[in-house]
Amino acid sequence: MNDSEGRKTVTVDIRKDLFGANEQAAMLNAELFKKHGIKAIDIMGSVGTGKTQLIEALCDRLGRGRRILMIAGDLATRIDADRVASHGVDTVQINTGTACHLDARMVRVALDDVDLSKYEVVFIENVGNLICPAGYSLGVSKKVVVLSVTEGPYMVRKHPLTIKRSDMVVINKIDLAEALEFDVDRLLEDIREVDANLPVFRVSAKTGEGIDSFISALGL
Ligand SMILES: Nc1nc2c(ncn2[C@@H]2O[C@H](COP(=O)(O)OP(=O)(O)O)[C@@H](O)[C@H]2O)c(=O)[nH]1
Ligand SMILES: [Mg+2]
């Protein structure tokens, strides 16, 4: 606004402007996915909880007949995209450099020269951490957070916001729970305290346990 001496002052709310711009880009992505009849799923979670292995298991179970694209978000490598590509799935790598999350514009840029009419499902593996990715909409149908029994018992109590901003929770590596004396029911109670109705799936991406009910819940 201009004061009486004609001096202009602009107050910028960085959070509002940053997130507002992202929300707009996310809406464009959502329209693009909708136009092509694509179900897009954002898979978040700490490093090592099994996001890539879960995507590999989903791709295997859905079968080679399904038209799947995987977008991998990673600071520096193509390791996860290459793992999924070895299952006969098309992949796009986004290297974020220093950013701890994907945002809607990065996804848009990555899809720029991709023929989306070839796909019905897009799995997006977000950058591995339990904090930043939850704050950024990508324009997906579902945001899924992958927890696992190897990250210790406090991940939900320490990161309630990520749980709150997710549409579904996967508790992965269920095959290791007994050996690690991990109390899965206690973790479930922590999740219920944050959101009493959030769908939760006990899964082993390694053995395939629980994958089928997760697939039906995703509507795939
Ligand atoms: N036992 C077991 N190991 C798993 C499971 N899912 C992933 N892993 C292992 O956990 C490690 C990290 O998995 P990865 O998919 O790379 O995790 P990401 O960093 O979340 O993508 C790898 O050594 C996987 O083989 C599971 O369900 N059970
Ligand atoms: Mg990974």
mmCIF file of C-alpha atoms and ligand atoms in Angstrom:
data_model
loop_
_atom_site.group_PDB
_atom_site.id
_atom_site.type_symbol
_atom_site.label_atom_id
_atom_site.label_comp_id
_atom_site.label_asym_id
_atom_site.label_seq_id
_atom_site.Cartn_x
_atom_site.Cartn_y
_atom_site.Cartn_z
ATOM 1 C CA MET A 1 0.000 0.000 0.000
ATOM 2 C CA ASN A 2 1.094 3.589 -0.622
ATOM 3 C CA ASP A 3 1.469 6.000 2.308
ATOM 4 C CA SER A 4 0.810 9.769 2.092
ATOM 5 C CA GLU A 5 4.313 10.306 0.704
ATOM 6 C CA GLY A 6 3.723 7.783 -2.066
ATOM 7 C CA ARG A 7 6.032 5.164 -0.596
ATOM 8 C CA LYS A 8 4.898 1.628 -1.307
ATOM 9 C CA THR A 9 5.218 -1.161 1.249
ATOM 10 C CA VAL A 10 4.352 -4.761 0.479
ATOM 11 C CA THR A 11 4.032 -7.346 3.245
ATOM 12 C CA VAL A 12 4.755 -10.839 2.019
ATOM 13 C CA ASP A 13 3.517 -13.820 3.983
ATOM 14 C CA ILE A 14 6.056 -16.334 2.687
ATOM 15 C CA ARG A 15 4.139 -19.342 3.992
ATOM 16 C CA LYS A 16 0.848 -18.162 2.449
ATOM 17 C CA ASP A 17 2.413 -17.222 -0.904
ATOM 18 C CA LEU A 18 4.521 -20.359 -1.148
ATOM 19 C CA PHE A 19 1.740 -22.744 -0.206
ATOM 20 C CA GLY A 20 -0.852 -20.795 -2.213
ATOM 21 C CA ALA A 21 1.236 -21.127 -5.386
ATOM 22 C CA ASN A 22 1.727 -24.817 -4.705
ATOM 23 C CA GLU A 23 -1.996 -25.377 -4.183
ATOM 24 C CA GLN A 24 -2.685 -23.783 -7.579
ATOM 25 C CA ALA A 25 -0.111 -25.978 -9.303
ATOM 26 C CA ALA A 26 -1.546 -29.023 -7.499
ATOM 27 C CA MET A 27 -5.000 -28.211 -8.849
ATOM 28 C CA LEU A 28 -3.587 -28.156 -12.396
ATOM 29 C CA ASN A 29 -1.933 -31.542 -11.818
ATOM 30 C CA ALA A 30 -5.201 -32.924 -10.444
ATOM 31 C CA GLU A 31 -7.033 -31.728 -13.573
ATOM 32 C CA LEU A 32 -4.385 -33.331 -15.772
ATOM 33 C CA PHE A 33 -4.644 -36.669 -13.954
ATOM 34 C CA LYS A 34 -8.440 -36.503 -14.091
ATOM 35 C CA LYS A 35 -8.434 -35.749 -17.814
ATOM 36 C CA HIS A 36 -6.486 -38.966 -18.421
ATOM 37 C CA GLY A 37 -8.461 -41.051 -15.918
ATOM 38 C CA ILE A 38 -5.337 -41.560 -13.827
ATOM 39 C CA LYS A 39 -5.231 -42.513 -10.144
ATOM 40 C CA ALA A 40 -2.165 -40.798 -8.701
ATOM 41 C CA ILE A 41 -0.824 -41.799 -5.296
ATOM 42 C CA ASP A 42 1.754 -39.888 -3.248
ATOM 43 C CA ILE A 43 3.808 -42.275 -1.099
ATOM 44 C CA MET A 44 5.556 -40.555 1.795
ATOM 45 C CA GLY A 45 7.659 -41.788 4.715
ATOM 46 C CA SER A 46 11.110 -41.780 6.280
ATOM 47 C CA VAL A 47 14.144 -43.167 4.491
ATOM 48 C CA GLY A 48 14.142 -46.963 4.710
ATOM 49 C CA THR A 49 10.510 -47.641 5.678
ATOM 50 C CA GLY A 50 10.028 -49.532 2.416
ATOM 51 C CA LYS A 51 8.382 -47.018 0.070
ATOM 52 C CA THR A 52 10.239 -48.321 -2.979
ATOM 53 C CA GLN A 53 9.746 -51.952 -2.008
ATOM 54 C CA LEU A 54 6.026 -51.293 -1.499
ATOM 55 C CA ILE A 55 5.771 -49.753 -4.988
ATOM 56 C CA GLU A 56 7.655 -52.749 -6.402
ATOM 57 C CA ALA A 57 5.220 -55.114 -4.635
ATOM 58 C CA LEU A 58 2.200 -53.129 -5.875
ATOM 59 C CA CYS A 59 3.505 -53.149 -9.462
ATOM 60 C CA ASP A 60 4.152 -56.902 -9.320
ATOM 61 C CA ARG A 61 0.718 -57.640 -7.870
ATOM 62 C CA LEU A 62 -1.070 -55.355 -10.334
ATOM 63 C CA GLY A 63 0.747 -57.126 -13.154
ATOM 64 C CA ARG A 64 2.424 -56.089 -16.365
ATOM 65 C CA GLY A 65 -0.927 -55.520 -18.073
ATOM 66 C CA ARG A 66 -1.544 -52.439 -15.928
ATOM 67 C CA ARG A 67 -0.406 -49.113 -17.291
ATOM 68 C CA ILE A 68 1.738 -47.744 -14.471
ATOM 69 C CA LEU A 69 4.113 -44.782 -14.250
ATOM 70 C CA MET A 70 6.380 -44.299 -11.246
ATOM 71 C CA ILE A 71 7.769 -40.885 -10.341
ATOM 72 C CA ALA A 72 10.688 -41.048 -7.923
ATOM 73 C CA GLY A 73 11.687 -38.085 -5.781
ATOM 74 C CA ASP A 74 15.229 -38.193 -4.502
ATOM 75 C CA LEU A 75 17.903 -35.644 -3.715
ATOM 76 C CA ALA A 76 20.557 -37.105 -5.958
ATOM 77 C CA THR A 77 20.178 -40.566 -7.497
ATOM 78 C CA ARG A 78 18.094 -42.745 -9.842
ATOM 79 C CA ILE A 79 18.406 -45.782 -7.577
ATOM 80 C CA ASP A 80 14.708 -46.131 -6.674
ATOM 81 C CA ALA A 81 13.444 -45.338 -10.189
ATOM 82 C CA ASP A 82 15.795 -48.003 -11.566
ATOM 83 C CA ARG A 83 14.596 -50.564 -9.006
ATOM 84 C CA VAL A 84 10.998 -50.018 -10.087
ATOM 85 C CA ALA A 85 11.945 -49.882 -13.795
ATOM 86 C CA SER A 86 13.368 -53.400 -13.432
ATOM 87 C CA HIS A 87 9.736 -54.555 -12.930
ATOM 88 C CA GLY A 88 8.836 -53.383 -16.442
ATOM 89 C CA VAL A 89 7.364 -50.072 -15.264
ATOM 90 C CA ASP A 90 7.995 -46.674 -16.891
ATOM 91 C CA THR A 91 9.723 -44.250 -14.532
ATOM 92 C CA VAL A 92 10.571 -40.565 -14.209
ATOM 93 C CA GLN A 93 13.219 -39.403 -11.758
ATOM 94 C CA ILE A 94 13.046 -36.017 -10.062
ATOM 95 C CA ASN A 95 16.306 -35.022 -8.382
ATOM 96 C CA THR A 96 15.452 -32.278 -5.922
ATOM 97 C CA GLY A 97 19.054 -31.308 -5.073
ATOM 98 C CA THR A 98 18.520 -29.726 -1.677
ATOM 99 C CA ALA A 99 14.720 -29.859 -1.327
ATOM 100 C CA CYS A 100 13.401 -32.289 1.290
ATOM 101 C CA HIS A 101 10.068 -32.831 -0.511
ATOM 102 C CA LEU A 102 8.438 -32.853 -3.928
ATOM 103 C CA ASP A 103 6.112 -30.013 -4.821
ATOM 104 C CA ALA A 104 3.380 -29.753 -7.427
ATOM 105 C CA ARG A 105 5.472 -27.765 -9.904
ATOM 106 C CA MET A 106 8.293 -30.305 -9.851
ATOM 107 C CA VAL A 107 5.761 -33.016 -10.711
ATOM 108 C CA ARG A 108 4.326 -30.849 -13.491
ATOM 109 C CA VAL A 109 7.775 -30.224 -14.997
ATOM 110 C CA ALA A 110 8.639 -33.912 -14.762
ATOM 111 C CA LEU A 111 5.459 -34.797 -16.651
ATOM 112 C CA ASP A 112 5.989 -32.152 -19.343
ATOM 113 C CA ASP A 113 7.020 -34.524 -22.136
ATOM 114 C CA VAL A 114 5.257 -37.625 -20.801
ATOM 115 C CA ASP A 115 2.303 -39.011 -22.768
ATOM 116 C CA LEU A 116 -0.136 -39.472 -19.869
ATOM 117 C CA SER A 117 -2.701 -41.201 -22.083
ATOM 118 C CA LYS A 118 -0.467 -44.298 -21.722
ATOM 119 C CA TYR A 119 -1.143 -44.637 -17.990
ATOM 120 C CA GLU A 120 -3.916 -45.421 -15.541
ATOM 121 C CA VAL A 121 -1.885 -45.383 -12.315
ATOM 122 C CA VAL A 122 0.907 -43.025 -11.197
ATOM 123 C CA PHE A 123 2.860 -43.909 -8.059
ATOM 124 C CA ILE A 124 4.887 -40.978 -6.729
ATOM 125 C CA GLU A 125 7.622 -41.863 -4.236
ATOM 126 C CA ASN A 126 8.257 -38.690 -2.273
ATOM 127 C CA VAL A 127 11.643 -37.691 -0.828
ATOM 128 C CA GLY A 128 12.376 -39.825 2.235
ATOM 129 C CA ASN A 129 11.466 -38.051 5.453
ATOM 130 C CA LEU A 130 8.451 -37.829 7.695
ATOM 131 C CA ILE A 131 8.179 -34.046 7.880
ATOM 132 C CA CYS A 132 8.259 -31.876 4.728
ATOM 133 C CA PRO A 133 6.380 -33.951 2.090
ATOM 134 C CA ALA A 134 3.100 -33.828 4.021
ATOM 135 C CA GLY A 135 2.914 -30.023 3.664
ATOM 136 C CA TYR A 136 2.815 -30.003 -0.142
ATOM 137 C CA SER A 137 -0.151 -31.122 -2.231
ATOM 138 C CA LEU A 138 0.838 -32.718 -5.519
ATOM 139 C CA GLY A 139 -2.659 -33.041 -7.006
ATOM 140 C CA VAL A 140 -2.933 -36.749 -6.225
ATOM 141 C CA SER A 141 -5.997 -38.853 -5.359
ATOM 142 C CA LYS A 142 -4.430 -40.202 -2.154
ATOM 143 C CA LYS A 143 -1.571 -39.311 0.141
ATOM 144 C CA VAL A 144 -0.213 -42.447 1.832
ATOM 145 C CA VAL A 145 2.339 -42.482 4.635
ATOM 146 C CA VAL A 146 4.496 -45.581 5.052
ATOM 147 C CA LEU A 147 5.677 -46.325 8.581
ATOM 148 C CA SER A 148 7.565 -49.451 9.527
ATOM 149 C CA VAL A 149 8.514 -51.504 12.549
ATOM 150 C CA THR A 150 12.233 -50.680 12.188
ATOM 151 C CA GLU A 151 11.913 -46.944 12.913
ATOM 152 C CA GLY A 152 11.199 -47.313 16.641
ATOM 153 C CA PRO A 153 7.933 -46.851 18.530
ATOM 154 C CA TYR A 154 7.608 -43.059 18.573
ATOM 155 C CA MET A 155 7.270 -42.020 14.930
ATOM 156 C CA VAL A 156 3.568 -41.227 15.161
ATOM 157 C CA ARG A 157 3.767 -39.362 18.462
ATOM 158 C CA LYS A 158 6.701 -37.332 17.105
ATOM 159 C CA HIS A 159 5.103 -36.611 13.707
ATOM 160 C CA PRO A 160 1.353 -36.247 14.258
ATOM 161 C CA LEU A 161 0.973 -33.632 11.500
ATOM 162 C CA THR A 162 2.139 -35.997 8.788
ATOM 163 C CA ILE A 163 -0.377 -38.585 9.955
ATOM 164 C CA LYS A 164 -3.101 -35.942 10.073
ATOM 165 C CA ARG A 165 -2.397 -34.868 6.491
ATOM 166 C CA SER A 166 -2.436 -38.413 5.108
ATOM 167 C CA ASP A 167 -5.385 -40.321 3.672
ATOM 168 C CA MET A 168 -4.008 -43.755 4.564
ATOM 169 C CA VAL A 169 -1.268 -45.288 6.684
ATOM 170 C CA VAL A 170 0.753 -48.386 5.849
ATOM 171 C CA ILE A 171 2.598 -50.125 8.679
ATOM 172 C CA ASN A 172 5.232 -51.995 6.693
ATOM 173 C CA LYS A 173 7.738 -54.773 7.528
ATOM 174 C CA ILE A 174 5.092 -56.524 9.599
ATOM 175 C CA ASP A 175 7.122 -59.717 9.024
ATOM 176 C CA LEU A 176 9.800 -58.310 11.375
ATOM 177 C CA ALA A 177 7.470 -57.158 14.182
ATOM 178 C CA GLU A 178 7.798 -60.263 16.346
ATOM 179 C CA ALA A 179 11.587 -60.534 16.047
ATOM 180 C CA LEU A 180 11.937 -56.842 16.959
ATOM 181 C CA GLU A 181 9.346 -57.132 19.759
ATOM 182 C CA PHE A 182 7.571 -54.197 18.142
ATOM 183 C CA ASP A 183 4.127 -53.417 19.579
ATOM 184 C CA VAL A 184 2.061 -52.812 16.418
ATOM 185 C CA ASP A 185 -1.165 -52.393 18.418
ATOM 186 C CA ARG A 186 0.434 -49.580 20.413
ATOM 187 C CA LEU A 187 1.431 -47.821 17.173
ATOM 188 C CA LEU A 188 -2.135 -48.250 15.957
ATOM 189 C CA GLU A 189 -3.414 -46.605 19.166
ATOM 190 C CA ASP A 190 -1.071 -43.649 18.522
ATOM 191 C CA ILE A 191 -2.496 -43.332 14.996
ATOM 192 C CA ARG A 192 -6.051 -43.548 16.349
ATOM 193 C CA GLU A 193 -5.301 -40.716 18.776
ATOM 194 C CA VAL A 194 -4.394 -38.474 15.843
ATOM 195 C CA ASP A 195 -7.248 -39.625 13.610
ATOM 196 C CA ALA A 196 -9.782 -42.172 14.773
ATOM 197 C CA ASN A 197 -10.954 -43.020 11.251
ATOM 198 C CA LEU A 198 -7.776 -43.141 9.184
ATOM 199 C CA PRO A 199 -7.498 -46.397 7.204
ATOM 200 C CA VAL A 200 -4.423 -48.352 8.393
ATOM 201 C CA PHE A 201 -2.905 -51.375 6.628
ATOM 202 C CA ARG A 202 -0.510 -53.888 8.150
ATOM 203 C CA VAL A 203 1.701 -54.902 5.273
ATOM 204 C CA SER A 204 4.878 -56.728 4.393
ATOM 205 C CA ALA A 205 6.164 -55.456 1.079
ATOM 206 C CA LYS A 206 8.656 -58.336 1.299
ATOM 207 C CA THR A 207 6.268 -61.293 1.776
ATOM 208 C CA GLY A 208 3.203 -59.701 0.159
ATOM 209 C CA GLU A 209 1.104 -59.911 3.350
ATOM 210 C CA GLY A 210 -1.648 -57.277 3.370
ATOM 211 C CA ILE A 211 -0.893 -56.029 -0.157
ATOM 212 C CA ASP A 212 -4.228 -57.178 -1.617
ATOM 213 C CA SER A 213 -6.390 -55.292 0.876
ATOM 214 C CA PHE A 214 -4.229 -52.198 0.415
ATOM 215 C CA ILE A 215 -4.709 -52.456 -3.357
ATOM 216 C CA SER A 216 -8.494 -52.708 -2.997
ATOM 217 C CA ALA A 217 -8.560 -49.744 -0.623
ATOM 218 C CA LEU A 218 -6.667 -47.720 -3.234
ATOM 219 C CA GLY A 219 -9.355 -48.692 -5.709
ATOM 220 C CA LEU A 220 -6.816 -50.323 -8.030
HETATM 221 N N1 LIG B 1 11.837 -57.557 6.136
HETATM 222 C C1 LIG B 1 11.357 -56.596 5.358
HETATM 223 N N2 LIG B 1 12.208 -55.721 4.780
HETATM 224 C C2 LIG B 1 11.686 -54.753 3.995
HETATM 225 C C3 LIG B 1 10.295 -54.610 3.772
HETATM 226 N N3 LIG B 1 10.092 -53.529 2.980
HETATM 227 C C4 LIG B 1 11.315 -53.026 2.713
HETATM 228 N N4 LIG B 1 12.276 -53.766 3.316
HETATM 229 C C5 LIG B 1 13.729 -53.527 3.279
HETATM 230 O O1 LIG B 1 13.978 -52.273 3.900
HETATM 231 C C6 LIG B 1 15.037 -51.591 3.235
HETATM 232 C C7 LIG B 1 14.562 -50.228 2.777
HETATM 233 O O2 LIG B 1 13.538 -50.382 1.804
HETATM 234 P P1 LIG B 1 13.281 -49.302 0.677
HETATM 235 O O3 LIG B 1 12.149 -49.787 -0.138
HETATM 236 O O4 LIG B 1 14.549 -48.952 -0.016
HETATM 237 O O5 LIG B 1 12.849 -48.061 1.615
HETATM 238 P P2 LIG B 1 12.552 -46.539 1.211
HETATM 239 O O6 LIG B 1 13.783 -45.756 1.559
HETATM 240 O O7 LIG B 1 11.390 -46.143 2.068
HETATM 241 O O8 LIG B 1 12.218 -46.509 -0.235
HETATM 242 C C8 LIG B 1 15.469 -52.499 2.079
HETATM 243 O O9 LIG B 1 16.590 -53.237 2.488
HETATM 244 C C9 LIG B 1 14.252 -53.389 1.863
HETATM 245 O O10 LIG B 1 14.599 -54.636 1.333
HETATM 246 C C10 LIG B 1 9.408 -55.554 4.409
HETATM 247 O O11 LIG B 1 8.180 -55.520 4.299
HETATM 248 N N5 LIG B 1 10.005 -56.509 5.188
HETATM 249 MG MG MG B 2 13.012 -45.411 -1.784
#
